[in-house]
mmCIF file of C-alpha atoms in Angstrom:
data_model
loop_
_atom_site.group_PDB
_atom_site.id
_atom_site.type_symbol
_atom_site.label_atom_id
_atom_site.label_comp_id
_atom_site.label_asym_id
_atom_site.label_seq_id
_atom_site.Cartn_x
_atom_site.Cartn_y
_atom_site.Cartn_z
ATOM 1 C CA UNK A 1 19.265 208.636 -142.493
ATOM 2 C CA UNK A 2 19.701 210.000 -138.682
ATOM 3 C CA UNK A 3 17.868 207.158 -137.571
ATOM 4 C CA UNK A 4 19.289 204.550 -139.344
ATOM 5 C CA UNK A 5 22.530 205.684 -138.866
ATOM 6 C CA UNK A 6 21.793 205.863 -135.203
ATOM 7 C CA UNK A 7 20.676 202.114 -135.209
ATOM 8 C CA UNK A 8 23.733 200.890 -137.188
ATOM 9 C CA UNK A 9 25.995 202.998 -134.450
ATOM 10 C CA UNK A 10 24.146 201.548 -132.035
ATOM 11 C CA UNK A 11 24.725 198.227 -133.333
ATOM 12 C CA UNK A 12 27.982 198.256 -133.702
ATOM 13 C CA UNK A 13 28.783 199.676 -130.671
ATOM 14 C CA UNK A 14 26.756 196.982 -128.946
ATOM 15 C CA UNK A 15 28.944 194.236 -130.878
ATOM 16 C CA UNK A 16 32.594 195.693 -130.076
ATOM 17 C CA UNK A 17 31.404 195.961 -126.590
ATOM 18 C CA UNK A 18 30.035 192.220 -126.406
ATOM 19 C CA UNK A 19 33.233 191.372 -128.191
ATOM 20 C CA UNK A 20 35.361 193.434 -125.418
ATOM 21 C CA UNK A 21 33.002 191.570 -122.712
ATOM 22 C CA UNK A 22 31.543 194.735 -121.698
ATOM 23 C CA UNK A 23 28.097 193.589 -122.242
ATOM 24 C CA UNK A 24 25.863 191.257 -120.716
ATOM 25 C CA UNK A 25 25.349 187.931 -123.060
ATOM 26 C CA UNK A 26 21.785 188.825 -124.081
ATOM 27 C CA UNK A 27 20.913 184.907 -123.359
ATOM 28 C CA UNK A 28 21.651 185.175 -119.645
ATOM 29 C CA UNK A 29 19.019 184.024 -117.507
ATOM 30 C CA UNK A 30 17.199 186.264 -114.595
ATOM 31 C CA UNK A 31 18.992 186.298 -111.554
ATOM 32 C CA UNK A 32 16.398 184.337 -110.242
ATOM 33 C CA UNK A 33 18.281 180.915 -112.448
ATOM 34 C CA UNK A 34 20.305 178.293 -110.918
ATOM 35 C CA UNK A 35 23.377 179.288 -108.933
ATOM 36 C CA UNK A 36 26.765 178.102 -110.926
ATOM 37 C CA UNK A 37 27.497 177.013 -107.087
ATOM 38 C CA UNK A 38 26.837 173.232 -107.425
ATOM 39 C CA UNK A 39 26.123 172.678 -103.339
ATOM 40 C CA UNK A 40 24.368 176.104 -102.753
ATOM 41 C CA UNK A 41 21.980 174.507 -106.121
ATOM 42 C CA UNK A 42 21.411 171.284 -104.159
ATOM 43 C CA UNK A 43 20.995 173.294 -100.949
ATOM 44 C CA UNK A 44 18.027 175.087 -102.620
ATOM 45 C CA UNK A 45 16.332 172.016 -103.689
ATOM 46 C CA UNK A 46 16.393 170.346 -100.251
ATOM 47 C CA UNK A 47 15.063 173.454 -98.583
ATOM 48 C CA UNK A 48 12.231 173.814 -100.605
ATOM 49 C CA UNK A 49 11.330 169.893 -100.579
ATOM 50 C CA UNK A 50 11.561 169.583 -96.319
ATOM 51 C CA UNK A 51 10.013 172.830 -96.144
ATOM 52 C CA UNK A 52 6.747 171.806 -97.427
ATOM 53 C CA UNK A 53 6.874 168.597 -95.870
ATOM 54 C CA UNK A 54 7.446 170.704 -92.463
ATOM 55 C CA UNK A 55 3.879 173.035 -92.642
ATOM 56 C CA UNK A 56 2.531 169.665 -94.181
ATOM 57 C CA UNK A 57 3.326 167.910 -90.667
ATOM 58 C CA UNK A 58 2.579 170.766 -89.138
ATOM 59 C CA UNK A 59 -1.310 171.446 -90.233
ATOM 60 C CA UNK A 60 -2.039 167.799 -90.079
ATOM 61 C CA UNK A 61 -0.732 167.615 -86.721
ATOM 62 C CA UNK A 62 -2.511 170.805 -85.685
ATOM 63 C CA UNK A 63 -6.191 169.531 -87.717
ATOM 64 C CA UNK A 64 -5.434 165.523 -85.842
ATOM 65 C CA UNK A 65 -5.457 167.562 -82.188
ATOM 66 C CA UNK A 66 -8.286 169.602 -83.347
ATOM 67 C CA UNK A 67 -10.503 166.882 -84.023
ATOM 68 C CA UNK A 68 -9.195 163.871 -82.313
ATOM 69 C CA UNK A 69 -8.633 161.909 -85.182
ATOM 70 C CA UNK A 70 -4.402 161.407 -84.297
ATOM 71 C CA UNK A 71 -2.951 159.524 -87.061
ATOM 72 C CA UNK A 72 -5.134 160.156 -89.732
ATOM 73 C CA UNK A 73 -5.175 163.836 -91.002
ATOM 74 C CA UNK A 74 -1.064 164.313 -90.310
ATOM 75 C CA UNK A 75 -1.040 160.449 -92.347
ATOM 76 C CA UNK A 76 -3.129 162.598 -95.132
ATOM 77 C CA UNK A 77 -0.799 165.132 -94.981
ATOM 78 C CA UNK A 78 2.526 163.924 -95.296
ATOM 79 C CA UNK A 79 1.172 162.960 -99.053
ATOM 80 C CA UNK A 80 0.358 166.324 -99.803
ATOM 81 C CA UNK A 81 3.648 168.120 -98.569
ATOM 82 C CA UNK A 82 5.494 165.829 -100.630
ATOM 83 C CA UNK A 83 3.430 166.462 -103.461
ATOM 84 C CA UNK A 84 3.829 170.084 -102.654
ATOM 85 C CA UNK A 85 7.279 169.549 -102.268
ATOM 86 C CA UNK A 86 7.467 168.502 -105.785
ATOM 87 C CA UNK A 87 5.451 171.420 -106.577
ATOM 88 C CA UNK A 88 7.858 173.805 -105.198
ATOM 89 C CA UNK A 89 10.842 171.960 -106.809
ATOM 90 C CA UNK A 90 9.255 172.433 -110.661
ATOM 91 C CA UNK A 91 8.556 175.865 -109.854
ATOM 92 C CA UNK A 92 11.936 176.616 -109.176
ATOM 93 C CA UNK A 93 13.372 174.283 -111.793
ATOM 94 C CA UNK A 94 10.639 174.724 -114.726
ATOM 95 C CA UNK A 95 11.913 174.755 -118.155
ATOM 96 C CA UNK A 96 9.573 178.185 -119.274
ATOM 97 C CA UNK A 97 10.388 181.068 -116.759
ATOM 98 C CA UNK A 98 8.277 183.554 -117.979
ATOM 99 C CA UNK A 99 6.195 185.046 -115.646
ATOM 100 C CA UNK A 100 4.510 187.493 -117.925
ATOM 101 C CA UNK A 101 2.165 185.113 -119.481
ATOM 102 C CA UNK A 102 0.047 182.312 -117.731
ATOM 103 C CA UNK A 103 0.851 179.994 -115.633
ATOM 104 C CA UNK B 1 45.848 178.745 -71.172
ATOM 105 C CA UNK B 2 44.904 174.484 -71.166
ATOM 106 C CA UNK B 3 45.316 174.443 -74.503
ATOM 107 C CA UNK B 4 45.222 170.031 -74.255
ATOM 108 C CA UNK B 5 41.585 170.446 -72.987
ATOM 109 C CA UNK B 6 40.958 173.240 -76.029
ATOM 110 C CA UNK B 7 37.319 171.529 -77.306
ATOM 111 C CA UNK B 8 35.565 172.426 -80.371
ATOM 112 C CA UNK B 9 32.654 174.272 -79.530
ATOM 113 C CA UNK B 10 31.103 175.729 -82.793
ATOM 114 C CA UNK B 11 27.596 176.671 -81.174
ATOM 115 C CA UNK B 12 28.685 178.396 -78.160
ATOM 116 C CA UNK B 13 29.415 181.880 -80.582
ATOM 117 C CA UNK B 14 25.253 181.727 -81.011
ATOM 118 C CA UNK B 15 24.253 182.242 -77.562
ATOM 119 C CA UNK B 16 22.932 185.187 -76.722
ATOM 120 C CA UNK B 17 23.760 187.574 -73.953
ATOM 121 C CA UNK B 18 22.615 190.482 -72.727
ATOM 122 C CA UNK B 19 24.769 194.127 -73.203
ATOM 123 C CA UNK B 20 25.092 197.241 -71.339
ATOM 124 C CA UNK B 21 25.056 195.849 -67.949
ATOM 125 C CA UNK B 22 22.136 196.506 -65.364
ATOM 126 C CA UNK B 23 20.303 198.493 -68.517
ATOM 127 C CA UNK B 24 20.401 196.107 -70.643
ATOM 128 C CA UNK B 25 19.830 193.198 -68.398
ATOM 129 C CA UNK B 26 16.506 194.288 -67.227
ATOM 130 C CA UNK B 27 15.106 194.411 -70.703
ATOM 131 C CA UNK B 28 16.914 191.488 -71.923
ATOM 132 C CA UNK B 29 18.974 193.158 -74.733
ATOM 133 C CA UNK B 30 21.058 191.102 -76.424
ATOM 134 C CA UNK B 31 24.320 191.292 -78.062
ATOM 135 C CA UNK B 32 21.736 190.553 -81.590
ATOM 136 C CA UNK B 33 19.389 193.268 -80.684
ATOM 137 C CA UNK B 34 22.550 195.939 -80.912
ATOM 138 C CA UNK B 35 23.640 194.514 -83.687
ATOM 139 C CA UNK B 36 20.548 195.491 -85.102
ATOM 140 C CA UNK B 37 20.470 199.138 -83.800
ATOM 141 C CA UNK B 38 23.866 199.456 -84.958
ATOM 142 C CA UNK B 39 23.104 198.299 -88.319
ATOM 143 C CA UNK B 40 20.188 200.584 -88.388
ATOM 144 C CA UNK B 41 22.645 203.455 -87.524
ATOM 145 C CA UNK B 42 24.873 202.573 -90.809
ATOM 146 C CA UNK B 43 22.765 202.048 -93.249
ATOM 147 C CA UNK B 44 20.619 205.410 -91.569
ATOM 148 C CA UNK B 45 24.409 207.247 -92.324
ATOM 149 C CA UNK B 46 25.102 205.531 -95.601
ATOM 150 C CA UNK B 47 22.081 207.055 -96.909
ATOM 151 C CA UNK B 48 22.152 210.593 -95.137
ATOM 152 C CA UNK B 49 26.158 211.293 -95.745
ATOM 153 C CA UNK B 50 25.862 209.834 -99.185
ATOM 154 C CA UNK B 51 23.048 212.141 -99.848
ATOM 155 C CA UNK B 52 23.989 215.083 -98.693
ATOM 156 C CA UNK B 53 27.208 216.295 -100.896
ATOM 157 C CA UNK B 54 24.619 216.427 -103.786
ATOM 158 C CA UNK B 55 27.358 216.448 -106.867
ATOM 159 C CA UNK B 56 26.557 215.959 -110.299
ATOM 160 C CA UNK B 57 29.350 213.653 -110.264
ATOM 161 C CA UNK B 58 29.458 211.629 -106.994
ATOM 162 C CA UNK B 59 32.274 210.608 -104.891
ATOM 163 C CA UNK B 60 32.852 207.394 -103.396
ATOM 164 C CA UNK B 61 30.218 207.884 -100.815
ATOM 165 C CA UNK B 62 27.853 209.429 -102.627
ATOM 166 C CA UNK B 63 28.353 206.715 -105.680
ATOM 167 C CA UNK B 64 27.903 203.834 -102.909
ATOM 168 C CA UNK B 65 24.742 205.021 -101.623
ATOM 169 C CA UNK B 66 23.189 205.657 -105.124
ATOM 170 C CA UNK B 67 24.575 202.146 -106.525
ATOM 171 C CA UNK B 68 22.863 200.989 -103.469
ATOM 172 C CA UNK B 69 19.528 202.673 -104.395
ATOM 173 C CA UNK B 70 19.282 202.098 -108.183
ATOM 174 C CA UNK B 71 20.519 198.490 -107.733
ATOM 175 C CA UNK B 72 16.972 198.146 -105.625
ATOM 176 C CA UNK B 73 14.931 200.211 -107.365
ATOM 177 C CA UNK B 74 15.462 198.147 -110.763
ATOM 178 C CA UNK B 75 15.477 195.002 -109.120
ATOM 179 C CA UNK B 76 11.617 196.106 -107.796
ATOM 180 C CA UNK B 77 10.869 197.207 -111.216
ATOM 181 C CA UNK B 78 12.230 194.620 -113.415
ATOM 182 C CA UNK B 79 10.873 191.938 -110.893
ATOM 183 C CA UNK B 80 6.756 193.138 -109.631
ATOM 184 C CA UNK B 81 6.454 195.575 -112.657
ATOM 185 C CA UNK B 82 5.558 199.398 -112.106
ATOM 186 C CA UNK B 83 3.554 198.712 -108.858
ATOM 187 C CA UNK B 84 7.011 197.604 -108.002
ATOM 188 C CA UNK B 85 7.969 201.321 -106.935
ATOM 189 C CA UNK B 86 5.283 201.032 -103.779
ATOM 190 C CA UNK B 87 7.006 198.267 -102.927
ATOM 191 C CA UNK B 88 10.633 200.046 -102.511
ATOM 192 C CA UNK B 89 11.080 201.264 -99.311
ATOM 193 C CA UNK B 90 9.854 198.065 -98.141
ATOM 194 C CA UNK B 91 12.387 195.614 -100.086
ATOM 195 C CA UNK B 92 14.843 198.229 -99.741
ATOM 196 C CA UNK B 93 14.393 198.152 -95.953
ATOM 197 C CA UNK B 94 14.674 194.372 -96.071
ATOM 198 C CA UNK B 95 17.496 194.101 -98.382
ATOM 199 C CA UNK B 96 20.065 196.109 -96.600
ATOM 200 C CA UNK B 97 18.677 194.974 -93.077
ATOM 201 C CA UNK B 98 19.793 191.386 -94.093
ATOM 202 C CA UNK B 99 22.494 192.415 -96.126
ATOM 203 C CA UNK B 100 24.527 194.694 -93.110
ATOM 204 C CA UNK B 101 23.598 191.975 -91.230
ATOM 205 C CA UNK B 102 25.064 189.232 -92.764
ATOM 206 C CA UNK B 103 28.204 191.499 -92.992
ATOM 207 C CA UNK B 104 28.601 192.531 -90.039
ATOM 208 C CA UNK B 105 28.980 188.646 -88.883
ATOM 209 C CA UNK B 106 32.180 188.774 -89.951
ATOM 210 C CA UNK B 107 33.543 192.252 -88.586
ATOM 211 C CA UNK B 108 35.345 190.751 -85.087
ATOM 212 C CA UNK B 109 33.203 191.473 -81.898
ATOM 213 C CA UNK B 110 30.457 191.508 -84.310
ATOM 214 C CA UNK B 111 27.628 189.369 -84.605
ATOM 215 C CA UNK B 112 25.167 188.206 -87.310
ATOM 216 C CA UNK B 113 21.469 187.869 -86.187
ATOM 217 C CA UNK B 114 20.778 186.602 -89.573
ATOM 218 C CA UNK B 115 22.399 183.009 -88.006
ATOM 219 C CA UNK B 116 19.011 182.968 -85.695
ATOM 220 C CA UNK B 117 15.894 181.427 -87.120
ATOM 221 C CA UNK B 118 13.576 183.303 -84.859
ATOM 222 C CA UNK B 119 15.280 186.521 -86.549
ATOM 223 C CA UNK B 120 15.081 185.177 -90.108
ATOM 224 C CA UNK B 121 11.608 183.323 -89.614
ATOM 225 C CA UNK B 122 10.090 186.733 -88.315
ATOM 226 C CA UNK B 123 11.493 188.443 -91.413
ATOM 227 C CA UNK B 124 10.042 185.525 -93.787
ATOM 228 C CA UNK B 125 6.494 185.853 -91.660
ATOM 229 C CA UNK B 126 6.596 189.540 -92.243
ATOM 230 C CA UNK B 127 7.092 189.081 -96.215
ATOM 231 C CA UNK B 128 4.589 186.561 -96.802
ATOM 232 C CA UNK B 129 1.764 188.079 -94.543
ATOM 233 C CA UNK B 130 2.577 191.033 -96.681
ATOM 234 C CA UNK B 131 2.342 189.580 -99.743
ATOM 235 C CA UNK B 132 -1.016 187.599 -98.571
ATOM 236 C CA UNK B 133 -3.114 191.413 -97.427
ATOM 237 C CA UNK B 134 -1.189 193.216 -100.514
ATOM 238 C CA UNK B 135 -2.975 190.067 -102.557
ATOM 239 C CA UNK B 136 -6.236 190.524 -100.812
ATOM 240 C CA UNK B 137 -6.466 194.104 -100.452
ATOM 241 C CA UNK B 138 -6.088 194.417 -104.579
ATOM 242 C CA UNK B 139 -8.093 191.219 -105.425
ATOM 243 C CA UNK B 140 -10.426 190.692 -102.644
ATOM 244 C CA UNK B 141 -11.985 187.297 -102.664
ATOM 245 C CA UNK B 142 -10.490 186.154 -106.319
ATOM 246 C CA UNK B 143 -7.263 185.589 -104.129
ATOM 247 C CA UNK B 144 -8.690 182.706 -103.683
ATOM 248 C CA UNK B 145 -8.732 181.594 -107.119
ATOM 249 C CA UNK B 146 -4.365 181.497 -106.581
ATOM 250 C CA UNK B 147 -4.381 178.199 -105.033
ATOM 251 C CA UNK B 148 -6.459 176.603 -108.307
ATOM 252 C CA UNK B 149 -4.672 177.260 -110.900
ATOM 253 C CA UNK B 150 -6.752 177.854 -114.248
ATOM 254 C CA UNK B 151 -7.112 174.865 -116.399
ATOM 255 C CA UNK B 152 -7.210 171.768 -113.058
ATOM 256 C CA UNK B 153 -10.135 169.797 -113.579
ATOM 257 C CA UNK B 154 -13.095 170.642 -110.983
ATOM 258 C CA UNK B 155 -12.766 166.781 -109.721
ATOM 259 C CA UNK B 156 -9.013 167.220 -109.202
ATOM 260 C CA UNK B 157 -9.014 170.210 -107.006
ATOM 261 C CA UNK B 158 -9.860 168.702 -103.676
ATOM 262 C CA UNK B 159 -6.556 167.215 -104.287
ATOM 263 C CA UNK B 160 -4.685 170.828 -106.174
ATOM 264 C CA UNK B 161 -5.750 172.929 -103.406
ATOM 265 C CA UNK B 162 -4.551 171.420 -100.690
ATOM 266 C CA UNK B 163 -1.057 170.976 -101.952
ATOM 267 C CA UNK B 164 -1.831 174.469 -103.539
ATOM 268 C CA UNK B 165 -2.084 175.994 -99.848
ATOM 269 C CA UNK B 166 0.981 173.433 -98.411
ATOM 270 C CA UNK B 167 3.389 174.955 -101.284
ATOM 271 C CA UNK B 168 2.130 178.486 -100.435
ATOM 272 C CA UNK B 169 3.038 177.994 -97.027
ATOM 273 C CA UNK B 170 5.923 176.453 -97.154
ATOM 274 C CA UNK B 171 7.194 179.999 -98.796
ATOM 275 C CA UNK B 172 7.914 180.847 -94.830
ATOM 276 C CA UNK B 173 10.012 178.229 -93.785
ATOM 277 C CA UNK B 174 12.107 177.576 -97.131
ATOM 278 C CA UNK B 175 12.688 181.768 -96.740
ATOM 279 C CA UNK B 176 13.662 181.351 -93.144
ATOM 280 C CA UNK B 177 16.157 178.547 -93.073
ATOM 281 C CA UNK B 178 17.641 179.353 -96.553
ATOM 282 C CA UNK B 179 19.310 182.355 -95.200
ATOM 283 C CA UNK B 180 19.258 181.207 -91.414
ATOM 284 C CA UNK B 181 21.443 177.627 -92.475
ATOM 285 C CA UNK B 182 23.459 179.422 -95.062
ATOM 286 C CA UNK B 183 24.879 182.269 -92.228
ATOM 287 C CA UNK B 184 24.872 179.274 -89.306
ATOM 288 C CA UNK B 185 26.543 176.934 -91.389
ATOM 289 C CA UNK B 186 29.679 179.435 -92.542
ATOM 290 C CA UNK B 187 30.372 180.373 -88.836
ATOM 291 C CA UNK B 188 30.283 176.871 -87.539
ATOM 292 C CA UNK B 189 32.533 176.376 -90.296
ATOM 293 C CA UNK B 190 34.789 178.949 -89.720
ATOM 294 C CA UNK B 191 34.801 178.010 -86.067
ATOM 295 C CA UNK B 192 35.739 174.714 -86.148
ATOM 296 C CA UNK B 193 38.936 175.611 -88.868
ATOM 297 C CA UNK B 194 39.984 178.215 -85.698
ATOM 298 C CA UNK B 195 40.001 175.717 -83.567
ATOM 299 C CA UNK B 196 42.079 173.547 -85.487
ATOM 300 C CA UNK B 197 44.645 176.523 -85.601
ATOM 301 C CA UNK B 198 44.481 176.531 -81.825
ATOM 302 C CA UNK B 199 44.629 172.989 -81.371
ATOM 303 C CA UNK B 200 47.756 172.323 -83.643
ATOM 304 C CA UNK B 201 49.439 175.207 -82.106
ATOM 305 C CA UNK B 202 49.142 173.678 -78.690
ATOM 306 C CA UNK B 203 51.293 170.606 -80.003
ATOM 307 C CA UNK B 204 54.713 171.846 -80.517
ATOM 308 C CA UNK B 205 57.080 173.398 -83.336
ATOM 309 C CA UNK B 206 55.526 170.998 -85.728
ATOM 310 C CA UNK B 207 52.274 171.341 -85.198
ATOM 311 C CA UNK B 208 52.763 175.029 -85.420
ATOM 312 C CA UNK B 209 53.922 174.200 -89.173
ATOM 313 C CA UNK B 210 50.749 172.264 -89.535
ATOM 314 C CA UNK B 211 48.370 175.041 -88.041
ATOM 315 C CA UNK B 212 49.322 177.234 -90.992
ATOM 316 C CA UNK B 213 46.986 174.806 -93.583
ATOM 317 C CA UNK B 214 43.744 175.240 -91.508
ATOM 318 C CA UNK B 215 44.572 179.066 -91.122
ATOM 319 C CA UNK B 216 44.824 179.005 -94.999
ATOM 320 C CA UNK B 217 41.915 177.965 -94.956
ATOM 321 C CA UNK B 218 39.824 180.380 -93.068
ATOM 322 C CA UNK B 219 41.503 183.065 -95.727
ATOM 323 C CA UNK B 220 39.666 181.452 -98.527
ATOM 324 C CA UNK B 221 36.326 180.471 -96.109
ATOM 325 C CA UNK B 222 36.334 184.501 -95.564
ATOM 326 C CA UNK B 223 36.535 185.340 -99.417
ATOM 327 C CA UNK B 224 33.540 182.744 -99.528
ATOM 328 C CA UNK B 225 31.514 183.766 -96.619
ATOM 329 C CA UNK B 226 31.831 187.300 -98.112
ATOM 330 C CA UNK B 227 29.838 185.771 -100.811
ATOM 331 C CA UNK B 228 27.709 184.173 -99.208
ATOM 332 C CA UNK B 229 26.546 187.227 -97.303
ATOM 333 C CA UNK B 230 26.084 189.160 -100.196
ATOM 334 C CA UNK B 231 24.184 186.505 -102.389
ATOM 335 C CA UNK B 232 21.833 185.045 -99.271
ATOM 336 C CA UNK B 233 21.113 188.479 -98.807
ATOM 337 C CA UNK B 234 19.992 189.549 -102.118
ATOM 338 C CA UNK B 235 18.144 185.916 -102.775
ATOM 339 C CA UNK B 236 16.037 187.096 -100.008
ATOM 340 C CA UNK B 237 15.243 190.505 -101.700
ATOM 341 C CA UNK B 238 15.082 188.972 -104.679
ATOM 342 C CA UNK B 239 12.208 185.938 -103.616
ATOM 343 C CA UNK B 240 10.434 188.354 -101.536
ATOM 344 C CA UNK B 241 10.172 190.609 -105.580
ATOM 345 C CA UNK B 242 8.812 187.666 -106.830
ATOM 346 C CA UNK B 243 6.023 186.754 -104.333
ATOM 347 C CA UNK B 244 5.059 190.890 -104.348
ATOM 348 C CA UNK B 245 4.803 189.792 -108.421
ATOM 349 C CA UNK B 246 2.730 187.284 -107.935
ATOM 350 C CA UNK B 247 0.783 189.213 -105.106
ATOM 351 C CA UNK B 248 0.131 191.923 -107.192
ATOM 352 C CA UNK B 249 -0.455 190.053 -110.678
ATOM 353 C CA UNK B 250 -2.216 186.837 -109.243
ATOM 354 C CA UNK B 251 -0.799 183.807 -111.249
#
């Protein structure tokens, strides 16, 4: 009886507290989700798209000067940062955020 | 003063230059680099005052410095799992470096280095060189395995792990200029409203009345750069929990 009484108290506490706004909405995302800001959302997105296109640039230039082979490698390159780009957008964006199972 | 020829110059306040005279001169420290020591000094007295009344129940200090703690220690936990706890003193370390940091931007005669890239990219090369020999030291070679994810197609993976290594990569310089644009961008901001203020004030009675909407504005830009500060700050800490998770967990 201790027990279930204990889970019922429990319970109801939990409720009047959620109805009070005391508690957390159980459905909130992580902290890791979008921020409500709409700008500092957009912000995120454009960071993570240049930013692979910037080491993109970056090792193809670096490979070209290595090997002599100017426009080719960086050329190369720029397809797979913004392919990486993309990558890093769905990662933050993906619909399925948990990170306990495979991914 | 020539208040007419009053120009708006938003990236002068970033330019470094050196303190404490002939001392400091001769081994180039910078306004940023005390900055740093001073922020080292608070959160170093933060910790050690709040610590040392000991009370069952805490008082303000005391409650600030453990809020400041537990806040970490959960985020480490609920974010890289129960390795998470090695990992403490080094987010912890990070968090309130860039977090004091941030804040102290907006104390007058104070500076934030977190408005330099070479500060923030150092931090961001620090985390993910971290993360790379904490992922090779537990997994040896399989780390290796992290930029194929299972279940690509053999034939495709000339093509995955490439853009595999690109996105890993990129983890640097999205860190770095995340934080480094979000802290430049509020105090070019708030610079240019001052000199607005300045600027109407220079014209006359009426302009005076005018000066008052930009210096509104700054109020409100304050309240939001507050925010900023805080939240840049713990995205950081936050990012550099996840890439410890996926250090430590591979995939």
């Amino acid at each position: 009886m201790g027990g279930k009484g204990g889970d019922s108290f429990t319970e109801r506490l939990r409720s009047a507290r959620r109805k009070q706004g005391l508690e957390a909405d159980p459905g909130t995302p992580g902290a890791a989700g979008p921020p409500p800001s709409g700008l500092g959302f957009a912000l995120r997105i454009g960071v993570e798209l240049v930013s692979a296109m910037v080491v993109a640039v970056l090792i193809g230039w670096g490979l070209d000067s290595l090997l002599g082979t100017r426009p080719f490698i960086t050329a190369g390159f720029v397809l797979v940062g913004g392919a990486a780009g993309a990558a890093n957008v769905w990662r933050v964006m993906a619909p399925d955020r948990d990170r306990s199972g495979q991914d | 003063m020539a208040a007419e020829a009053h120009t708006i110059d938003a990236m002068g306040q970033f330019q470094l230059h050196t303190v404490g005279s002939v001392f400091g001169a001769s081994v180039n420290f910078t306004q940023s680099n005390l900055m740093m020591v001073i922020v080292g000094a608070l959160i170093l007295a933060l910790l050690f005052y709040g610590a040392r009344p000991r009370a069952v129940v805490p008082g303000r200090l005391q409650a600030l410095a453990e809020l400041c703690y537990e806040f970490t220690y959960k985020m480490c936990i609920e974010q890289i799992g129960e390795e998470g706890k090695r990992f403490f003193p080094f987010v912890f370390t990070l968090f309130f470096f860039i977090l004091f940091g941030n804040l102290i931007g907006l104390v007058p005669y104070g500076f934030a280095y977190t408005s330099h890239v070479a500060v923030t990219g150092a931090l961001a090369l620090l985390v993910v060189v971290l993360c790379t020999v904490v992922a090779l030291w537990i997994h040896g070679w399989r780390f290796f395995t992290y930029f194929l994810p299972p279940g690509v197609p053999l034939w495709l993976s000339p093509l995955i792990v490439p853009i595999e290594i690109v996105s890993y990569l990129s983890r640097v310089v999205s860190l770095a200029v995340r934080l480094f644009a979000n802290m430049m961008a509020g105090h070019v901001m708030l610079e240019v409203f001052a000199s607005f203020v300045v600027m109407f004030g220079a014209a006359g009675v009426l302009g005076d009345i005018a000066a008052v909407l930009p210096l509104g504005f700054i109020v409100i830009m304050f309240a939001f750069e507050l925010l900023v500060a805080c939240l840049q700050a713990y995205v950081f800490a936050i990012l550099t929990c996840i890439y410890l998770h996926d250090a430590v967990h591979l995939h």
